[in-house]
Coordinates of C-alpha atoms in Angstrom, one line a residue:
M1 CA 67.5 -20.6 -31.3
R2 CA 71.2 -20.3 -30.8
T3 CA 72.8 -22.5 -28.1
L4 CA 76.4 -22.8 -27.4
L5 CA 77.2 -26.2 -26.0
P6 CA 80.3 -27.1 -23.9
S7 CA 83.0 -28.5 -26.0
S8 CA 86.6 -29.6 -25.8
P9 CA 88.9 -31.6 -28.0
M10 CA 88.9 -35.3 -27.0
L11 CA 92.6 -35.6 -26.5
R12 CA 94.5 -38.1 -24.4
Y13 CA 97.5 -37.0 -22.4
S14 CA 99.6 -39.6 -24.1
Q15 CA 98.7 -37.9 -27.4
S16 CA 99.7 -34.4 -26.3
P17 CA 102.4 -32.5 -28.0
A18 CA 105.7 -32.0 -26.3
T19 CA 105.1 -30.1 -23.1
V20 CA 107.2 -27.4 -21.5
T21 CA 107.9 -27.9 -17.8
P22 CA 109.0 -24.6 -16.3
S23 CA 110.7 -24.4 -13.0
R24 CA 108.8 -23.5 -9.9
R25 CA 110.1 -20.0 -9.8
R26 CA 109.7 -19.3 -13.5
F27 CA 106.8 -17.2 -14.8
I28 CA 104.7 -17.9 -17.8
H29 CA 104.2 -14.6 -19.6
C30 CA 101.3 -13.6 -21.9
G31 CA 102.0 -14.0 -25.6
K32 CA 100.1 -14.3 -28.8
R33 CA 97.2 -16.6 -28.4
S34 CA 97.1 -19.6 -30.6
D35 CA 94.0 -20.8 -32.4
S36 CA 92.2 -23.4 -30.3
S37 CA 91.6 -25.4 -33.4
A38 CA 95.3 -26.2 -33.7
V39 CA 95.2 -28.0 -30.4
G40 CA 92.9 -30.9 -31.2
S41 CA 90.3 -32.4 -33.5
S42 CA 86.7 -31.5 -34.0
R43 CA 84.0 -31.7 -31.3
S44 CA 83.2 -35.3 -30.3
D45 CA 79.8 -36.9 -30.3
W46 CA 80.2 -37.8 -26.7
Q47 CA 80.4 -34.2 -25.6
S48 CA 77.4 -33.3 -27.6
S49 CA 75.4 -35.9 -25.9
W50 CA 76.9 -35.1 -22.5
A51 CA 75.8 -31.5 -22.9
I52 CA 72.6 -32.5 -21.1
L53 CA 70.5 -29.9 -22.8
S54 CA 68.7 -32.7 -24.7
S55 CA 67.3 -34.0 -21.4
K56 CA 68.8 -37.4 -22.0
V57 CA 70.9 -39.3 -19.6
V58 CA 74.2 -40.6 -21.0
S59 CA 74.1 -44.3 -20.7
Q60 CA 76.7 -46.3 -18.9
E61 CA 77.7 -48.0 -22.1
Q62 CA 78.4 -44.7 -23.8
S63 CA 80.4 -43.5 -20.9
E64 CA 82.5 -46.7 -20.8
S65 CA 83.3 -46.7 -24.5
L66 CA 83.8 -43.0 -25.3
L67 CA 85.4 -41.5 -22.2
S68 CA 89.0 -40.5 -22.7
S69 CA 89.8 -39.4 -19.1
V70 CA 87.9 -39.4 -15.9
N71 CA 88.5 -37.2 -12.9
G72 CA 92.1 -36.6 -13.9
H73 CA 92.9 -40.3 -14.6
S74 CA 93.9 -41.2 -18.1
N75 CA 92.5 -44.4 -19.6
G76 CA 96.1 -45.3 -20.2
S77 CA 96.3 -46.2 -16.6
L78 CA 93.7 -48.9 -17.0
N79 CA 94.3 -52.2 -18.7
L80 CA 91.8 -51.8 -21.6
V81 CA 93.7 -53.7 -24.2
P82 CA 91.5 -56.6 -25.4
F83 CA 93.0 -60.1 -25.4
D84 CA 92.1 -63.5 -26.4
N85 CA 91.5 -65.8 -23.5
N86 CA 92.5 -68.8 -25.7
S87 CA 96.0 -67.5 -26.0
L88 CA 96.6 -67.8 -22.3
A89 CA 98.3 -70.8 -20.8
P90 CA 96.0 -73.6 -19.6
N91 CA 96.8 -72.9 -16.0
Q92 CA 95.8 -69.2 -16.5
Q93 CA 92.6 -69.7 -18.5
S94 CA 90.7 -70.8 -15.3
K95 CA 91.5 -67.4 -13.7
K96 CA 88.6 -65.2 -14.7
T97 CA 89.2 -61.5 -14.9
T98 CA 86.6 -59.3 -13.3
P99 CA 85.0 -57.2 -16.1
L100 CA 85.2 -53.5 -15.9
S101 CA 82.2 -51.6 -14.7
I102 CA 81.1 -48.0 -14.6
T103 CA 82.6 -47.7 -11.1
D104 CA 86.0 -48.6 -12.5
L105 CA 85.8 -45.7 -15.0
S106 CA 84.3 -43.3 -12.5
P107 CA 86.3 -43.5 -9.3
A108 CA 85.6 -41.0 -6.5
P109 CA 87.1 -37.6 -7.5
M110 CA 90.8 -37.8 -6.7
H111 CA 93.6 -35.3 -7.0
G112 CA 96.9 -36.5 -8.6
S113 CA 100.3 -35.7 -7.1
N114 CA 102.1 -35.1 -10.4
L115 CA 99.9 -32.6 -12.0
R116 CA 101.1 -29.3 -13.3
V117 CA 98.8 -26.6 -12.0
A118 CA 98.9 -23.0 -13.2
Y119 CA 98.0 -20.1 -10.9
Q120 CA 98.2 -16.3 -11.1
G121 CA 100.8 -14.7 -9.0
V122 CA 104.3 -15.5 -7.6
P123 CA 105.3 -18.1 -4.9
G124 CA 103.6 -17.1 -1.6
A125 CA 100.4 -16.1 -3.3
Y126 CA 97.1 -17.3 -1.9
S127 CA 96.4 -18.9 -5.3
E128 CA 99.5 -21.0 -4.9
A129 CA 98.1 -22.2 -1.5
A130 CA 94.7 -23.0 -3.2
A131 CA 96.5 -25.0 -5.9
G132 CA 98.3 -27.0 -3.1
K133 CA 95.0 -27.6 -1.3
A134 CA 93.2 -28.7 -4.5
Y135 CA 96.1 -30.9 -5.8
P136 CA 98.5 -31.8 -3.0
N137 CA 102.1 -32.3 -4.1
C138 CA 101.4 -30.8 -7.5
Q139 CA 103.9 -28.8 -9.5
A140 CA 102.6 -25.2 -9.2
I141 CA 103.3 -23.0 -12.2
P142 CA 103.2 -19.2 -11.5
C143 CA 101.7 -17.0 -14.2
D144 CA 101.8 -13.3 -14.4
Q145 CA 98.2 -12.9 -15.6
F146 CA 94.9 -14.7 -15.3
E147 CA 94.7 -14.9 -19.0
V148 CA 98.1 -16.7 -19.1
A149 CA 96.9 -19.4 -16.7
F150 CA 94.0 -20.2 -19.1
Q151 CA 96.3 -20.4 -22.0
A152 CA 98.8 -22.5 -20.1
V153 CA 96.1 -25.3 -19.8
E154 CA 94.9 -24.8 -23.4
L155 CA 98.4 -25.2 -24.8
W156 CA 99.3 -28.3 -22.6
I157 CA 101.9 -26.4 -20.6
A158 CA 99.8 -27.1 -17.5
D159 CA 97.2 -29.8 -16.7
R160 CA 95.0 -27.7 -14.5
A161 CA 94.5 -24.1 -13.5
V162 CA 93.3 -22.9 -10.1
L163 CA 91.8 -19.4 -10.2
P164 CA 89.8 -17.3 -7.7
V165 CA 86.2 -16.3 -8.6
E166 CA 84.8 -14.7 -5.5
N167 CA 85.7 -13.6 -1.9
S168 CA 83.4 -13.4 1.1
L169 CA 84.5 -9.8 1.7
G170 CA 85.6 -8.4 -1.6
G171 CA 83.0 -10.0 -3.8
S172 CA 83.5 -11.5 -7.3
I173 CA 86.7 -11.4 -9.4
H174 CA 85.0 -10.2 -12.5
R175 CA 88.0 -10.7 -14.8
N176 CA 87.9 -14.5 -14.3
Y177 CA 84.1 -14.6 -15.1
D178 CA 84.8 -12.9 -18.4
L179 CA 87.7 -15.3 -19.1
L180 CA 85.5 -18.4 -18.3
L181 CA 83.3 -17.4 -21.2
R182 CA 86.1 -16.5 -23.6
H183 CA 88.0 -19.7 -23.2
R184 CA 87.0 -23.4 -23.7
L185 CA 88.1 -24.8 -20.4
H186 CA 85.8 -26.7 -18.0
I187 CA 85.3 -26.3 -14.3
V188 CA 86.2 -29.6 -12.7
G189 CA 86.2 -28.7 -9.0
E190 CA 86.2 -25.9 -6.4
V191 CA 88.2 -25.2 -3.3
Q192 CA 87.5 -22.7 -0.5
L193 CA 90.6 -21.2 1.1
P194 CA 90.5 -19.1 4.4
V195 CA 92.5 -16.0 3.8
H196 CA 94.7 -14.7 6.6
H197 CA 96.2 -11.3 5.7
C198 CA 99.4 -9.8 7.3
L199 CA 100.9 -6.3 7.0
L200 CA 104.5 -6.8 5.8
A201 CA 107.5 -4.5 5.5
L202 CA 111.3 -4.6 5.5
P203 CA 113.0 -5.4 8.8
G204 CA 113.4 -2.3 11.0
V205 CA 110.6 -0.2 9.3
R206 CA 108.4 1.6 11.7
K207 CA 104.8 2.7 11.5
E208 CA 105.7 6.4 11.1
F209 CA 107.9 5.6 8.0
L210 CA 105.0 4.2 6.0
T211 CA 103.6 6.4 3.2
R212 CA 101.6 3.8 1.3
V213 CA 100.3 0.2 1.4
I214 CA 100.2 -2.0 -1.7
S215 CA 98.4 -5.2 -2.5
H216 CA 96.0 -6.9 -4.9
P217 CA 92.7 -4.9 -5.1
Q218 CA 91.0 -7.7 -3.3
G219 CA 93.6 -7.6 -0.5
L220 CA 93.1 -3.9 -0.1
A221 CA 89.3 -4.2 -0.1
Q222 CA 89.4 -7.0 2.5
C223 CA 91.5 -5.0 5.0
E224 CA 90.1 -1.5 4.4
H225 CA 88.5 -0.9 7.8
T226 CA 91.4 -2.5 9.8
L227 CA 94.0 -0.3 8.1
T228 CA 92.0 2.8 9.1
K229 CA 91.8 1.5 12.7
L230 CA 95.5 0.9 12.7
G231 CA 96.0 4.6 11.9
L232 CA 97.4 3.9 8.4
N233 CA 95.8 6.8 6.6
V234 CA 98.3 6.5 3.8
A235 CA 98.0 5.9 0.0
R236 CA 96.8 2.5 -1.0
E237 CA 98.0 1.2 -4.3
A238 CA 96.8 -1.8 -6.2
V239 CA 99.2 -4.3 -7.8
D240 CA 98.9 -7.6 -9.6
D241 CA 98.9 -9.9 -6.6
T242 CA 99.5 -10.0 -2.8
A243 CA 102.8 -11.9 -2.9
G244 CA 104.0 -9.8 -5.8
A245 CA 103.6 -6.7 -3.6
A246 CA 105.9 -8.4 -1.0
E247 CA 108.4 -9.4 -3.7
F248 CA 108.4 -5.8 -5.0
I249 CA 109.3 -4.3 -1.6
A250 CA 112.0 -6.8 -1.0
A251 CA 113.6 -6.6 -4.5
N252 CA 113.6 -2.8 -4.5
N253 CA 114.4 -2.2 -0.8
V254 CA 111.4 0.1 -0.5
R255 CA 111.3 1.3 3.1
D256 CA 108.3 3.6 3.0
T257 CA 105.9 0.9 1.8
A258 CA 104.1 -2.0 3.4
A259 CA 102.4 -4.9 1.6
I260 CA 99.3 -6.9 2.5
A261 CA 100.1 -10.6 1.9
S262 CA 100.4 -13.9 3.6
A263 CA 102.8 -15.0 6.3
R264 CA 104.5 -17.3 3.9
A265 CA 105.2 -14.4 1.6
A266 CA 107.0 -12.7 4.5
E267 CA 109.1 -15.8 5.0
I268 CA 109.9 -16.2 1.3
Y269 CA 110.9 -12.6 0.7
G270 CA 112.5 -11.8 4.1
L271 CA 110.0 -9.3 5.3
E272 CA 108.7 -8.5 8.8
I273 CA 105.1 -9.0 9.9
L274 CA 104.0 -5.6 11.4
A275 CA 100.4 -6.8 11.9
D276 CA 98.8 -10.2 11.8
G277 CA 95.3 -11.1 10.8
I278 CA 94.3 -7.6 9.5
Q279 CA 91.3 -8.8 7.3
D280 CA 88.1 -7.0 8.3
D281 CA 86.4 -10.3 9.1
A282 CA 88.0 -13.4 10.6
S283 CA 85.7 -15.5 8.3
N284 CA 87.5 -14.3 5.2
V285 CA 87.3 -17.0 2.5
T286 CA 88.1 -17.0 -1.2
R287 CA 86.5 -19.5 -3.5
F288 CA 88.7 -20.9 -6.3
V289 CA 87.7 -23.1 -9.3
M290 CA 89.8 -25.8 -10.9
L291 CA 89.9 -25.8 -14.7
A292 CA 90.8 -28.5 -17.2
R293 CA 90.7 -29.1 -20.9
E294 CA 88.0 -31.8 -20.5
P295 CA 85.0 -32.1 -18.2
I296 CA 84.6 -34.8 -15.6
I297 CA 81.7 -37.3 -15.5
P298 CA 78.9 -36.0 -13.2
R299 CA 78.0 -38.2 -10.3
T300 CA 75.2 -38.6 -7.8
D301 CA 77.0 -40.2 -4.9
R302 CA 78.3 -37.0 -3.5
P303 CA 77.2 -33.3 -3.5
F304 CA 77.8 -31.7 -6.9
K305 CA 77.6 -28.1 -8.1
T306 CA 76.9 -27.0 -11.7
S307 CA 77.8 -23.6 -13.3
I308 CA 76.1 -22.2 -16.3
V309 CA 76.0 -18.9 -18.2
F310 CA 73.1 -17.7 -20.3
A311 CA 71.6 -14.6 -22.1
H312 CA 68.5 -13.6 -24.0
E313 CA 67.9 -11.3 -26.9
K314 CA 65.0 -9.7 -25.2
G315 CA 67.0 -8.6 -22.1
T316 CA 66.3 -9.4 -18.5
C317 CA 62.6 -10.0 -18.8
V318 CA 63.1 -13.8 -18.9
L319 CA 65.2 -13.9 -15.7
F320 CA 62.2 -14.7 -13.5
K321 CA 61.2 -17.6 -15.8
V322 CA 64.7 -19.0 -15.7
L323 CA 64.9 -18.9 -11.9
S324 CA 61.5 -20.5 -11.7
A325 CA 62.8 -23.5 -13.6
F326 CA 65.1 -24.2 -10.7
A327 CA 62.7 -23.2 -7.9
F328 CA 60.0 -25.5 -9.3
R329 CA 62.4 -28.5 -9.0
N330 CA 63.7 -27.5 -5.5
I331 CA 67.2 -26.8 -6.9
S332 CA 69.2 -24.3 -4.7
L333 CA 71.1 -21.5 -6.4
T334 CA 74.3 -20.6 -4.6
K335 CA 75.3 -17.6 -6.9
I336 CA 74.0 -15.5 -9.6
E337 CA 76.2 -12.9 -11.3
S338 CA 75.5 -10.5 -14.1
R339 CA 78.2 -9.3 -16.5
P340 CA 77.9 -7.0 -19.5
N341 CA 77.5 -8.7 -22.9
H342 CA 80.6 -7.6 -24.7
N343 CA 79.2 -8.7 -28.1
V344 CA 76.0 -6.7 -27.8
P345 CA 76.5 -4.2 -24.9
I346 CA 73.4 -2.0 -25.7
R347 CA 69.9 -2.9 -26.8
L348 CA 67.7 -0.3 -28.5
V349 CA 64.0 -0.3 -28.1
D350 CA 62.0 1.9 -30.6
E351 CA 58.9 3.5 -29.3
A352 CA 57.1 6.1 -31.5
N353 CA 55.7 8.0 -28.5
V354 CA 58.7 8.2 -26.2
G355 CA 61.7 7.9 -28.6
T356 CA 64.4 5.3 -28.4
A357 CA 65.2 3.6 -25.1
K358 CA 68.6 2.1 -24.4
H359 CA 69.1 -0.9 -22.2
F360 CA 72.3 -2.7 -21.1
E361 CA 72.6 -6.3 -22.2
Y362 CA 73.9 -8.9 -19.7
M363 CA 75.2 -12.4 -19.4
F364 CA 74.1 -14.2 -16.3
Y365 CA 76.3 -16.7 -14.5
V366 CA 74.5 -19.1 -12.2
D367 CA 75.8 -21.8 -9.8
F368 CA 73.3 -24.3 -8.5
E369 CA 73.5 -27.3 -6.2
A370 CA 72.8 -30.3 -8.4
S371 CA 74.7 -32.8 -10.6
M372 CA 74.1 -33.0 -14.3
A373 CA 73.7 -36.7 -13.8
E374 CA 70.3 -35.9 -12.0
A375 CA 67.2 -35.8 -14.2
R376 CA 65.9 -32.7 -12.3
A377 CA 69.0 -30.7 -13.4
Q378 CA 68.7 -31.9 -17.0
N379 CA 65.0 -31.0 -17.1
A380 CA 65.7 -27.6 -15.5
L381 CA 68.2 -26.7 -18.2
S382 CA 66.0 -28.1 -20.9
E383 CA 63.4 -25.6 -19.7
V384 CA 65.9 -22.8 -19.4
Q385 CA 66.9 -23.4 -23.0
E386 CA 63.4 -22.5 -24.1
F387 CA 63.7 -19.0 -22.6
T388 CA 67.3 -18.1 -23.6
S389 CA 69.1 -17.4 -26.8
F390 CA 72.5 -18.5 -25.4
L391 CA 73.2 -21.2 -22.8
R392 CA 76.5 -22.8 -21.9
V393 CA 77.4 -25.3 -19.2
L394 CA 80.7 -24.3 -17.7
G395 CA 81.1 -27.4 -15.6
S396 CA 79.4 -29.9 -13.2
Y397 CA 81.8 -30.7 -10.4
P398 CA 82.1 -31.9 -6.8
M399 CA 81.5 -29.3 -4.1
D400 CA 84.2 -28.5 -1.6
M401 CA 82.9 -30.1 1.6
T402 CA 86.1 -29.7 3.6
S403 CA 85.7 -28.1 7.0
W404 CA 87.6 -24.9 7.9
S405 CA 87.6 -22.5 10.9
P406 CA 87.9 -18.7 10.9
S407 CA 91.2 -17.1 11.7
P408 CA 91.6 -16.7 15.5
P409 CA 91.6 -13.1 16.7
S410 CA 95.1 -11.8 17.1
S411 CA 96.3 -9.0 19.4
S412 CA 98.6 -7.9 16.6
S413 CA 95.6 -7.1 14.4
S414 CA 94.8 -4.1 16.5
T415 CA 98.3 -2.8 17.2
L416 CA 101.4 -2.6 15.1
S417 CA 104.7 -4.2 16.2
L418 CA 107.1 -1.3 16.4

């Protein structure tokens, strides 16, 4: 039985190589990928035990002694240096220091203000707004591709990455699901961002001048019906990101093209809002995940979500058994996504009477509402392991419980400003 466990080098931030701190407007471009083995040492015993597939709860003593960073806080910020009480002055020996406890090492998940957070796009992109919501006052680092955002964290250029994985209207961002499996980063949180689309063009451009609308494929999909209602039966062209579409129009003075992007992108690039709130549904939300080099410690004092990916050599026949492992323990699944297995895309089944049947092979991504600190979640994955040939925990992380309200209906969403 082949099982791939989550792993990441146990590196401290104080031990990282020299980092590169790009300016806010500078892009990180894709280059040759470095071997991950050059970043750190071998897999640690702690992460093997944390992998929760052995159905054993990591003890508090192990967590206290082996944890290198917790919820984004380096151990360097804690006074863990041992000292001899006899060396203290007589008037200080009577002052007892409160011993550290597990609560000291596992504070409630907090978001630092000095983190470098990679996102895909240019300033004004929704991913930049999600990074700001996930990590207020962070240094947002724009990347020209999703792949580059992953590499930026792996190579210590960024501390976190915030990337979209699904939208309530456009569905899943499949590219990032594939990259989650390819890279060794861990999901450490999620953030849900309401998306409010605007139709942007250069000042003075009128409706009749438009010959095309450009945006990210998700942006086009989320506004498809509204664009038709607005009478924009023009060519629709996909580009890398929404804010990038606005930047392209402004930089090239393109007067026959409009972009679907945020109101902030219009402000940054000097464009005019022709229509506001053009998403097909006011309750348009994109879910982003926060990625880090190391996992966080699962907790039970607040709602947690866990993401896994698995496959089986015998195809999809075991899917019912896998789902039963969660249903039997009353664990709610919030998402299940199938993606082609790139290593073994086709499975052949030989039958003498009917010839050779060909079936697609899939990887299954599952999100469920439970913390890996709970015995029921550990037992469920222990049972799932019996039915699968490949199983990996992508992360166990706090759920986004912040409240949000749908975008208010706008009169400009039905008529263009001329």
